[in-house]
Amino acid sequence: MKLATFNINGIKARIEALPAWLAQAKPDVVCLQEIKSVDEAFPREIFEDMGYRVETHGQKSFNGVAILSKLPLEDVTRGLPGDDTDEQARWIEATVIGERRAIRVCGLYLPNGNPAPGPKYDYKLAWMARMEARVKTLLATEEPLAFCGDYNVIPEPQDAAKPEAWVTDALFLPETRAAFRRIVNLGLTDAFRARDPRPGQYSFWDYQAGAWERNNGIRIDHLLLSAQCADLLREAGIDKAVRGGEKPSDHVPVWVELDA
DNA sequence: ATGACAGCCCTAGGCTGA
């Protein structure tokens, strides 16, 4: 099973680039972030015609997540538990029925949190605490789990071309990294890091100031796997070339191949 | 020091993102 995460920065803006990548990379399952669309406006037929089931959790203008899957999906749920007043669409779960194993896949778009300090940063940290609680709950099921998405967290200095430029940023503040480590330390594996420990592997390059041309990137899109899922890990990669394509997102796809 | 780029929305400048 090839499982990917991709922050597309708007489904309408990526209506050509996303199908082109799907046709070339042929993932079985893709978690999308920042669809920036309500469910009714998501162009699902394009993907259904390519053989994908489409499950969306959208909202108007901002955020929004989705799962595309060529494999059967069960028990789809929307929203991150822990705050009934939270209206931001940032979490979707589904059980993917692989040929050999079923995987509980969680697609997530973790809040950016800038500027920090401030209410947006408070929301980010509270959201991460809710995610930690949800991970704990799911770990108790002992199903293989994959948490895939845009974490808006630079885990280590080696995950940024210019770490010194991020020291006061919500993506790299010590409190952010500590909250990320608390989640990982529940027993999850950063799949890409496990398979490719080299520094300088990025998943995001800003549109501004020639960041792509200068390779001034950061690695903030991650697939965190539970132990039962990490046991199935065969390969991981970042489709960097997508950033150099026609009308690209500022993020690129990150993927794993699982024996499932 | 600031803006730079891109996408979204009650089409046009303001908000958001990272």
PDB file of C-alpha atoms (C1' of nucleotides) in Angstrom:
ATOM      1  CA  MET A   1       0.000   0.000   0.000  1.00  0.00           C
ATOM      2  CA  LYS A   2       1.411   3.375  -1.044  1.00  0.00           C
ATOM      3  CA  LEU A   3       0.167   6.061   1.345  1.00  0.00           C
ATOM      4  CA  ALA A   4       0.889   9.758   0.817  1.00  0.00           C
ATOM      5  CA  THR A   5       0.237  13.176   2.331  1.00  0.00           C
ATOM      6  CA  PHE A   6       0.016  16.343   0.243  1.00  0.00           C
ATOM      7  CA  ASN A   7      -0.902  19.905   1.235  1.00  0.00           C
ATOM      8  CA  ILE A   8      -2.319  21.094  -2.081  1.00  0.00           C
ATOM      9  CA  ASN A   9      -3.005  24.750  -1.079  1.00  0.00           C
ATOM     10  CA  GLY A  10      -6.429  24.915  -2.714  1.00  0.00           C
ATOM     11  CA  ILE A  11      -8.163  22.214  -4.784  1.00  0.00           C
ATOM     12  CA  LYS A  12      -9.355  24.692  -7.429  1.00  0.00           C
ATOM     13  CA  ALA A  13      -5.816  25.989  -7.926  1.00  0.00           C
ATOM     14  CA  ARG A  14      -4.438  22.443  -8.128  1.00  0.00           C
ATOM     15  CA  ILE A  15      -7.054  21.017 -10.476  1.00  0.00           C
ATOM     16  CA  GLU A  16      -4.370  20.100 -13.026  1.00  0.00           C
ATOM     17  CA  ALA A  17      -1.270  19.489 -10.890  1.00  0.00           C
ATOM     18  CA  LEU A  18      -2.951  17.065  -8.462  1.00  0.00           C
ATOM     19  CA  PRO A  19      -4.354  14.625 -11.065  1.00  0.00           C
ATOM     20  CA  ALA A  20      -1.023  14.804 -12.909  1.00  0.00           C
ATOM     21  CA  TRP A  21       0.868  13.752  -9.777  1.00  0.00           C
ATOM     22  CA  LEU A  22      -1.663  11.001  -8.991  1.00  0.00           C
ATOM     23  CA  ALA A  23      -1.293   9.565 -12.508  1.00  0.00           C
ATOM     24  CA  GLN A  24       2.491   9.542 -12.199  1.00  0.00           C
ATOM     25  CA  ALA A  25       2.979   8.490  -8.537  1.00  0.00           C
ATOM     26  CA  LYS A  26      -0.010   6.128  -8.364  1.00  0.00           C
ATOM     27  CA  PRO A  27      -0.575   6.262  -4.587  1.00  0.00           C
ATOM     28  CA  ASP A  28      -3.283   3.974  -3.211  1.00  0.00           C
ATOM     29  CA  VAL A  29      -4.238   6.446  -0.492  1.00  0.00           C
ATOM     30  CA  VAL A  30      -3.658  10.203  -0.233  1.00  0.00           C
ATOM     31  CA  CYS A  31      -4.368  12.532   2.673  1.00  0.00           C
ATOM     32  CA  LEU A  32      -4.933  16.054   1.348  1.00  0.00           C
ATOM     33  CA  GLN A  33      -4.711  19.273   3.339  1.00  0.00           C
ATOM     34  CA  GLU A  34      -5.837  22.829   2.618  1.00  0.00           C
ATOM     35  CA  ILE A  35      -8.487  21.847   0.102  1.00  0.00           C
ATOM     36  CA  LYS A  36      -9.961  25.344   0.811  1.00  0.00           C
ATOM     37  CA  SER A  37     -13.363  24.133  -0.330  1.00  0.00           C
ATOM     38  CA  VAL A  38     -16.708  23.132   1.085  1.00  0.00           C
ATOM     39  CA  ASP A  39     -17.608  19.470   0.572  1.00  0.00           C
ATOM     40  CA  GLU A  40     -20.255  20.242  -2.088  1.00  0.00           C
ATOM     41  CA  ALA A  41     -17.757  22.167  -4.245  1.00  0.00           C
ATOM     42  CA  PHE A  42     -14.981  19.537  -4.166  1.00  0.00           C
ATOM     43  CA  PRO A  43     -14.502  18.210  -7.745  1.00  0.00           C
ATOM     44  CA  ARG A  44     -14.857  14.580  -6.664  1.00  0.00           C
ATOM     45  CA  GLU A  45     -15.731  13.197 -10.130  1.00  0.00           C
ATOM     46  CA  ILE A  46     -12.231  13.932 -11.432  1.00  0.00           C
ATOM     47  CA  PHE A  47     -10.779  11.618  -8.794  1.00  0.00           C
ATOM     48  CA  GLU A  48     -13.569   9.038  -8.881  1.00  0.00           C
ATOM     49  CA  ASP A  49     -12.911   8.704 -12.612  1.00  0.00           C
ATOM     50  CA  MET A  50      -9.285   7.869 -11.690  1.00  0.00           C
ATOM     51  CA  GLY A  51     -10.492   5.078  -9.388  1.00  0.00           C
ATOM     52  CA  TYR A  52     -10.413   6.906  -6.049  1.00  0.00           C
ATOM     53  CA  ARG A  53     -13.024   6.967  -3.340  1.00  0.00           C
ATOM     54  CA  VAL A  54     -13.321  10.551  -2.057  1.00  0.00           C
ATOM     55  CA  GLU A  55     -14.004  11.546   1.553  1.00  0.00           C
ATOM     56  CA  THR A  56     -13.854  15.249   2.376  1.00  0.00           C
ATOM     57  CA  HIS A  57     -14.042  17.374   5.495  1.00  0.00           C
ATOM     58  CA  GLY A  58     -14.139  20.871   4.081  1.00  0.00           C
ATOM     59  CA  GLN A  59     -14.918  24.423   5.062  1.00  0.00           C
ATOM     60  CA  LYS A  60     -15.228  27.675   3.164  1.00  0.00           C
ATOM     61  CA  SER A  61     -12.012  29.455   2.094  1.00  0.00           C
ATOM     62  CA  PHE A  62      -9.583  27.950   4.568  1.00  0.00           C
ATOM     63  CA  ASN A  63      -8.258  24.645   5.863  1.00  0.00           C
ATOM     64  CA  GLY A  64     -10.148  21.495   4.848  1.00  0.00           C
ATOM     65  CA  VAL A  65      -8.840  17.933   4.609  1.00  0.00           C
ATOM     66  CA  ALA A  66      -9.698  14.908   2.476  1.00  0.00           C
ATOM     67  CA  ILE A  67      -8.793  11.283   1.869  1.00  0.00           C
ATOM     68  CA  LEU A  68      -8.579   9.785  -1.609  1.00  0.00           C
ATOM     69  CA  SER A  69      -8.338   5.989  -1.710  1.00  0.00           C
ATOM     70  CA  LYS A  70      -8.302   3.257  -4.320  1.00  0.00           C
ATOM     71  CA  LEU A  71      -8.793   0.773  -1.469  1.00  0.00           C
ATOM     72  CA  PRO A  72     -12.043   0.341   0.489  1.00  0.00           C
ATOM     73  CA  LEU A  73     -12.593   2.714   3.409  1.00  0.00           C
ATOM     74  CA  GLU A  74     -14.500   1.985   6.605  1.00  0.00           C
ATOM     75  CA  ASP A  75     -15.518   3.992   9.670  1.00  0.00           C
ATOM     76  CA  VAL A  76     -14.824   7.455   8.276  1.00  0.00           C
ATOM     77  CA  THR A  77     -14.925  10.140  10.983  1.00  0.00           C
ATOM     78  CA  ARG A  78     -14.464  13.897  10.733  1.00  0.00           C
ATOM     79  CA  GLY A  79     -13.072  16.362  13.257  1.00  0.00           C
ATOM     80  CA  LEU A  80     -10.539  16.115  16.082  1.00  0.00           C
ATOM     81  CA  PRO A  81     -12.257  15.233  19.381  1.00  0.00           C
ATOM     82  CA  GLY A  82     -11.822  17.378  22.467  1.00  0.00           C
ATOM     83  CA  ASP A  83     -13.481  20.714  21.636  1.00  0.00           C
ATOM     84  CA  ASP A  84     -17.071  20.832  20.366  1.00  0.00           C
ATOM     85  CA  THR A  85     -16.733  24.563  19.654  1.00  0.00           C
ATOM     86  CA  ASP A  86     -13.824  24.103  17.191  1.00  0.00           C
ATOM     87  CA  GLU A  87     -15.162  24.808  13.686  1.00  0.00           C
ATOM     88  CA  GLN A  88     -11.875  24.461  11.791  1.00  0.00           C
ATOM     89  CA  ALA A  89     -11.756  21.429   9.446  1.00  0.00           C
ATOM     90  CA  ARG A  90      -8.352  19.909  10.169  1.00  0.00           C
ATOM     91  CA  TRP A  91      -8.844  16.181  10.903  1.00  0.00           C
ATOM     92  CA  ILE A  92     -10.294  13.146   9.124  1.00  0.00           C
ATOM     93  CA  GLU A  93      -9.916   9.427   9.876  1.00  0.00           C
ATOM     94  CA  ALA A  94     -10.685   6.266   7.943  1.00  0.00           C
ATOM     95  CA  THR A  95      -9.749   2.605   8.110  1.00  0.00           C
ATOM     96  CA  VAL A  96      -8.129   1.571   4.834  1.00  0.00           C
ATOM     97  CA  ILE A  97      -8.645  -2.081   3.948  1.00  0.00           C
ATOM     98  CA  GLY A  98      -5.355  -3.208   2.430  1.00  0.00           C
ATOM     99  CA  GLU A  99      -4.845  -6.552   0.716  1.00  0.00           C
ATOM    100  CA  ARG A 100      -3.027  -7.932   3.762  1.00  0.00           C
ATOM    101  CA  ARG A 101      -3.733  -5.467   6.603  1.00  0.00           C
ATOM    102  CA  ALA A 102      -6.187  -2.754   7.568  1.00  0.00           C
ATOM    103  CA  ILE A 103      -4.628   0.594   8.558  1.00  0.00           C
ATOM    104  CA  ARG A 104      -6.320   3.373  10.531  1.00  0.00           C
ATOM    105  CA  VAL A 105      -5.309   6.491   8.603  1.00  0.00           C
ATOM    106  CA  CYS A 106      -5.619   9.950  10.177  1.00  0.00           C
ATOM    107  CA  GLY A 107      -5.260  12.946   7.873  1.00  0.00           C
ATOM    108  CA  LEU A 108      -4.395  16.152   9.702  1.00  0.00           C
ATOM    109  CA  TYR A 109      -3.679  19.831   9.135  1.00  0.00           C
ATOM    110  CA  LEU A 110      -2.083  21.099  12.313  1.00  0.00           C
ATOM    111  CA  PRO A 111      -2.553  24.854  12.941  1.00  0.00           C
ATOM    112  CA  ASN A 112       0.244  27.197  11.855  1.00  0.00           C
ATOM    113  CA  GLY A 113       0.128  29.172  15.120  1.00  0.00           C
ATOM    114  CA  ASN A 114       1.752  32.413  14.020  1.00  0.00           C
ATOM    115  CA  PRO A 115       2.116  34.960  15.421  1.00  0.00           C
ATOM    116  CA  ALA A 116       3.542  33.565  18.646  1.00  0.00           C
ATOM    117  CA  PRO A 117       2.778  34.390  21.340  1.00  0.00           C
ATOM    118  CA  GLY A 118      -0.918  35.081  20.822  1.00  0.00           C
ATOM    119  CA  PRO A 119      -4.331  33.428  20.498  1.00  0.00           C
ATOM    120  CA  LYS A 120      -3.363  31.568  17.319  1.00  0.00           C
ATOM    121  CA  TYR A 121      -0.375  30.029  19.074  1.00  0.00           C
ATOM    122  CA  ASP A 122      -2.543  29.103  22.062  1.00  0.00           C
ATOM    123  CA  TYR A 123      -4.911  27.358  19.624  1.00  0.00           C
ATOM    124  CA  LYS A 124      -2.001  25.456  18.061  1.00  0.00           C
ATOM    125  CA  LEU A 125      -0.764  24.154  21.421  1.00  0.00           C
ATOM    126  CA  ALA A 126      -4.284  23.262  22.573  1.00  0.00           C
ATOM    127  CA  TRP A 127      -4.854  21.438  19.267  1.00  0.00           C
ATOM    128  CA  MET A 128      -1.620  19.477  19.739  1.00  0.00           C
ATOM    129  CA  ALA A 129      -2.748  18.462  23.236  1.00  0.00           C
ATOM    130  CA  ARG A 130      -6.049  17.235  21.750  1.00  0.00           C
ATOM    131  CA  MET A 131      -4.120  15.301  19.095  1.00  0.00           C
ATOM    132  CA  GLU A 132      -1.950  13.711  21.787  1.00  0.00           C
ATOM    133  CA  ALA A 133      -5.108  12.519  23.577  1.00  0.00           C
ATOM    134  CA  ARG A 134      -6.561  11.158  20.311  1.00  0.00           C
ATOM    135  CA  VAL A 135      -3.310   9.292  19.526  1.00  0.00           C
ATOM    136  CA  LYS A 136      -3.375   7.720  22.995  1.00  0.00           C
ATOM    137  CA  THR A 137      -6.961   6.563  22.478  1.00  0.00           C
ATOM    138  CA  LEU A 138      -6.175   5.036  19.090  1.00  0.00           C
ATOM    139  CA  LEU A 139      -2.973   3.363  20.317  1.00  0.00           C
ATOM    140  CA  ALA A 140      -5.096   1.457  22.841  1.00  0.00           C
ATOM    141  CA  THR A 141      -6.910  -0.237  19.918  1.00  0.00           C
ATOM    142  CA  GLU A 142      -3.597  -1.799  18.769  1.00  0.00           C
ATOM    143  CA  GLU A 143      -4.620  -1.296  15.147  1.00  0.00           C
ATOM    144  CA  PRO A 144      -1.783  -0.190  12.834  1.00  0.00           C
ATOM    145  CA  LEU A 145      -2.023   3.624  12.747  1.00  0.00           C
ATOM    146  CA  ALA A 146      -0.712   6.254  10.329  1.00  0.00           C
ATOM    147  CA  PHE A 147      -0.955   9.968  11.177  1.00  0.00           C
ATOM    148  CA  CYS A 148      -0.378  11.796   7.906  1.00  0.00           C
ATOM    149  CA  GLY A 149      -0.376  15.489   7.226  1.00  0.00           C
ATOM    150  CA  ASP A 150       0.954  19.006   7.416  1.00  0.00           C
ATOM    151  CA  TYR A 151       2.140  19.278  11.017  1.00  0.00           C
ATOM    152  CA  ASN A 152       3.421  22.858  10.750  1.00  0.00           C
ATOM    153  CA  VAL A 153       6.292  21.637  12.930  1.00  0.00           C
ATOM    154  CA  ILE A 154      10.004  21.644  12.042  1.00  0.00           C
ATOM    155  CA  PRO A 155      11.111  18.779  14.290  1.00  0.00           C
ATOM    156  CA  GLU A 156      14.894  19.413  14.309  1.00  0.00           C
ATOM    157  CA  PRO A 157      17.371  22.051  13.072  1.00  0.00           C
ATOM    158  CA  GLN A 158      18.414  19.674  10.272  1.00  0.00           C
ATOM    159  CA  ASP A 159      14.852  19.944   8.911  1.00  0.00           C
ATOM    160  CA  ALA A 160      15.375  23.587   7.885  1.00  0.00           C
ATOM    161  CA  ALA A 161      17.870  25.115   5.434  1.00  0.00           C
ATOM    162  CA  LYS A 162      18.170  28.145   7.718  1.00  0.00           C
ATOM    163  CA  PRO A 163      17.141  27.047  11.206  1.00  0.00           C
ATOM    164  CA  GLU A 164      18.300  30.356  12.687  1.00  0.00           C
ATOM    165  CA  ALA A 165      15.566  32.118  10.698  1.00  0.00           C
ATOM    166  CA  TRP A 166      12.853  30.123  12.483  1.00  0.00           C
ATOM    167  CA  VAL A 167      13.810  30.437  16.156  1.00  0.00           C
ATOM    168  CA  THR A 168      10.925  32.754  17.066  1.00  0.00           C
ATOM    169  CA  ASP A 169       8.441  31.143  14.665  1.00  0.00           C
ATOM    170  CA  ALA A 170       5.487  29.035  15.791  1.00  0.00           C
ATOM    171  CA  LEU A 171       6.763  26.173  13.583  1.00  0.00           C
ATOM    172  CA  PHE A 172      10.034  25.863  15.495  1.00  0.00           C
ATOM    173  CA  LEU A 173       9.595  27.325  18.995  1.00  0.00           C
ATOM    174  CA  PRO A 174      10.836  25.029  21.785  1.00  0.00           C
ATOM    175  CA  GLU A 175       7.282  24.628  23.106  1.00  0.00           C
ATOM    176  CA  THR A 176       6.083  23.531  19.640  1.00  0.00           C
ATOM    177  CA  ARG A 177       8.879  20.994  19.243  1.00  0.00           C
ATOM    178  CA  ALA A 178       8.302  19.692  22.767  1.00  0.00           C
ATOM    179  CA  ALA A 179       4.597  19.156  22.044  1.00  0.00           C
ATOM    180  CA  PHE A 180       5.539  17.308  18.829  1.00  0.00           C
ATOM    181  CA  ARG A 181       8.028  15.135  20.733  1.00  0.00           C
ATOM    182  CA  ARG A 182       5.357  14.288  23.321  1.00  0.00           C
ATOM    183  CA  ILE A 183       3.219  12.892  20.493  1.00  0.00           C
ATOM    184  CA  VAL A 184       6.120  11.007  18.879  1.00  0.00           C
ATOM    185  CA  ASN A 185       7.215   9.685  22.267  1.00  0.00           C
ATOM    186  CA  LEU A 186       3.891   7.904  22.692  1.00  0.00           C
ATOM    187  CA  GLY A 187       5.560   5.384  20.397  1.00  0.00           C
ATOM    188  CA  LEU A 188       5.308   6.770  16.863  1.00  0.00           C
ATOM    189  CA  THR A 189       7.947   6.616  14.108  1.00  0.00           C
ATOM    190  CA  ASP A 190       8.673   9.532  11.757  1.00  0.00           C
ATOM    191  CA  ALA A 191       8.640   7.327   8.663  1.00  0.00           C
ATOM    192  CA  PHE A 192      10.663   9.552   6.365  1.00  0.00           C
ATOM    193  CA  ARG A 193      13.332  10.243   9.000  1.00  0.00           C
ATOM    194  CA  ALA A 194      13.575   6.519   9.747  1.00  0.00           C
ATOM    195  CA  ARG A 195      14.259   5.669   6.119  1.00  0.00           C
ATOM    196  CA  ASP A 196      16.327   8.736   5.181  1.00  0.00           C
ATOM    197  CA  PRO A 197      18.336  10.294   8.030  1.00  0.00           C
ATOM    198  CA  ARG A 198      20.164  12.772   5.789  1.00  0.00           C
ATOM    199  CA  PRO A 199      19.685  16.446   6.711  1.00  0.00           C
ATOM    200  CA  GLY A 200      18.331  18.910   4.178  1.00  0.00           C
ATOM    201  CA  GLN A 201      15.284  16.964   3.011  1.00  0.00           C
ATOM    202  CA  TYR A 202      12.376  19.385   2.735  1.00  0.00           C
ATOM    203  CA  SER A 203       8.638  19.251   1.994  1.00  0.00           C
ATOM    204  CA  PHE A 204       7.854  22.992   1.804  1.00  0.00           C
ATOM    205  CA  TRP A 205       9.411  25.945   0.009  1.00  0.00           C
ATOM    206  CA  ASP A 206       7.840  29.403   0.332  1.00  0.00           C
ATOM    207  CA  TYR A 207       6.567  31.038  -2.857  1.00  0.00           C
ATOM    208  CA  GLN A 208       8.443  34.196  -1.856  1.00  0.00           C
ATOM    209  CA  ALA A 209      12.014  35.399  -2.167  1.00  0.00           C
ATOM    210  CA  GLY A 210      13.098  32.585  -4.486  1.00  0.00           C
ATOM    211  CA  ALA A 211      12.940  29.991  -1.712  1.00  0.00           C
ATOM    212  CA  TRP A 212      12.634  27.083  -4.184  1.00  0.00           C
ATOM    213  CA  GLU A 213      15.466  28.279  -6.418  1.00  0.00           C
ATOM    214  CA  ARG A 214      17.691  28.703  -3.332  1.00  0.00           C
ATOM    215  CA  ASN A 215      16.508  25.396  -1.781  1.00  0.00           C
ATOM    216  CA  ASN A 216      15.490  27.385   1.288  1.00  0.00           C
ATOM    217  CA  GLY A 217      13.020  24.762   2.527  1.00  0.00           C
ATOM    218  CA  ILE A 218      11.641  23.151   5.659  1.00  0.00           C
ATOM    219  CA  ARG A 219      10.359  19.642   6.419  1.00  0.00           C
ATOM    220  CA  ILE A 220       6.922  20.002   8.021  1.00  0.00           C
ATOM    221  CA  ASP A 221       4.838  17.294   6.301  1.00  0.00           C
ATOM    222  CA  HIS A 222       5.139  14.018   8.146  1.00  0.00           C
ATOM    223  CA  LEU A 223       3.816  10.469   8.358  1.00  0.00           C
ATOM    224  CA  LEU A 224       3.996   9.220  11.935  1.00  0.00           C
ATOM    225  CA  LEU A 225       3.432   5.476  12.290  1.00  0.00           C
ATOM    226  CA  SER A 226       2.483   3.396  15.311  1.00  0.00           C
ATOM    227  CA  ALA A 227       4.758   0.438  16.086  1.00  0.00           C
ATOM    228  CA  GLN A 228       2.393  -2.035  14.426  1.00  0.00           C
ATOM    229  CA  CYS A 229       2.373   0.153  11.320  1.00  0.00           C
ATOM    230  CA  ALA A 230       6.127   0.923  11.359  1.00  0.00           C
ATOM    231  CA  ASP A 231       6.713  -2.846  11.252  1.00  0.00           C
ATOM    232  CA  LEU A 232       5.105  -2.731   7.793  1.00  0.00           C
ATOM    233  CA  LEU A 233       7.303   0.131   6.515  1.00  0.00           C
ATOM    234  CA  ARG A 234       9.180  -0.694   3.316  1.00  0.00           C
ATOM    235  CA  GLU A 235      10.090   2.681   1.832  1.00  0.00           C
ATOM    236  CA  ALA A 236       9.546   6.394   2.289  1.00  0.00           C
ATOM    237  CA  GLY A 237      10.138   9.389   0.067  1.00  0.00           C
ATOM    238  CA  ILE A 238       9.502  13.003  -0.790  1.00  0.00           C
ATOM    239  CA  ASP A 239       8.383  13.867  -4.334  1.00  0.00           C
ATOM    240  CA  LYS A 240      10.526  17.006  -4.459  1.00  0.00           C
ATOM    241  CA  ALA A 241      10.268  17.443  -8.230  1.00  0.00           C
ATOM    242  CA  VAL A 242       6.574  18.324  -7.903  1.00  0.00           C
ATOM    243  CA  ARG A 243       7.631  21.730  -6.534  1.00  0.00           C
ATOM    244  CA  GLY A 244       9.283  22.552  -9.862  1.00  0.00           C
ATOM    245  CA  GLY A 245       6.203  21.668 -11.935  1.00  0.00           C
ATOM    246  CA  GLU A 246       3.503  23.830 -13.499  1.00  0.00           C
ATOM    247  CA  LYS A 247       1.570  25.981 -10.991  1.00  0.00           C
ATOM    248  CA  PRO A 248       2.768  24.012  -7.967  1.00  0.00           C
ATOM    249  CA  SER A 249       1.606  23.992  -4.366  1.00  0.00           C
ATOM    250  CA  ASP A 250       4.197  25.329  -1.932  1.00  0.00           C
ATOM    251  CA  HIS A 251       4.258  21.818  -0.368  1.00  0.00           C
ATOM    252  CA  VAL A 252       5.208  18.541  -2.077  1.00  0.00           C
ATOM    253  CA  PRO A 253       3.905  14.988  -1.470  1.00  0.00           C
ATOM    254  CA  VAL A 254       5.532  12.774   1.166  1.00  0.00           C
ATOM    255  CA  TRP A 255       4.804   9.037   0.973  1.00  0.00           C
ATOM    256  CA  VAL A 256       5.419   5.613   2.423  1.00  0.00           C
ATOM    257  CA  GLU A 257       5.161   2.109   0.991  1.00  0.00           C
ATOM    258  CA  LEU A 258       3.656  -0.283   3.548  1.00  0.00           C
ATOM    259  CA  ASP A 259       3.461  -4.071   3.466  1.00  0.00           C
ATOM    260  CA  ALA A 260      -0.304  -3.897   3.869  1.00  0.00           C
TER     261      ALA A 260
ATOM    262  C1'  DA B   1      12.615  47.647   8.075  1.00  0.00           C
ATOM    263  C1'  DT B   2       9.659  46.086   4.673  1.00  0.00           C
ATOM    264  C1'  DG B   3       7.847  43.290   1.163  1.00  0.00           C
ATOM    265  C1'  DA B   4       8.314  39.710  -1.587  1.00  0.00           C
ATOM    266  C1'  DC B   5       3.998  35.140  -3.417  1.00  0.00           C
ATOM    267  C1'  DA B   6      -0.184  32.741  -3.816  1.00  0.00           C
ATOM    268  C1'  DG B   7      -5.120  31.680  -2.928  1.00  0.00           C
ATOM    269  C1'  DC B   8      -9.451  32.827  -1.219  1.00  0.00           C
ATOM    270  C1'  DC B   9     -13.657  35.699  -1.385  1.00  0.00           C
ATOM    271  C1'  DC B  10     -20.270  38.990  -2.076  1.00  0.00           C
ATOM    272  C1'  DT B  11     -13.907  41.030  -8.097  1.00  0.00           C
ATOM    273  C1'  DA B  12     -10.869  43.998  -5.153  1.00  0.00           C
ATOM    274  C1'  DG B  13      -8.265  44.834  -1.510  1.00  0.00           C
ATOM    275  C1'  DG B  14      -7.890  42.492   2.916  1.00  0.00           C
ATOM    276  C1'  DC B  15      -7.045  38.243   5.241  1.00  0.00           C
ATOM    277  C1'  DT B  16      -4.381  33.976   5.706  1.00  0.00           C
ATOM    278  C1'  DG B  17      -0.587  31.188   5.230  1.00  0.00           C
ATOM    279  C1'  DA B  18       4.615  29.473   6.643  1.00  0.00           C
TER     280       DA B  18
END
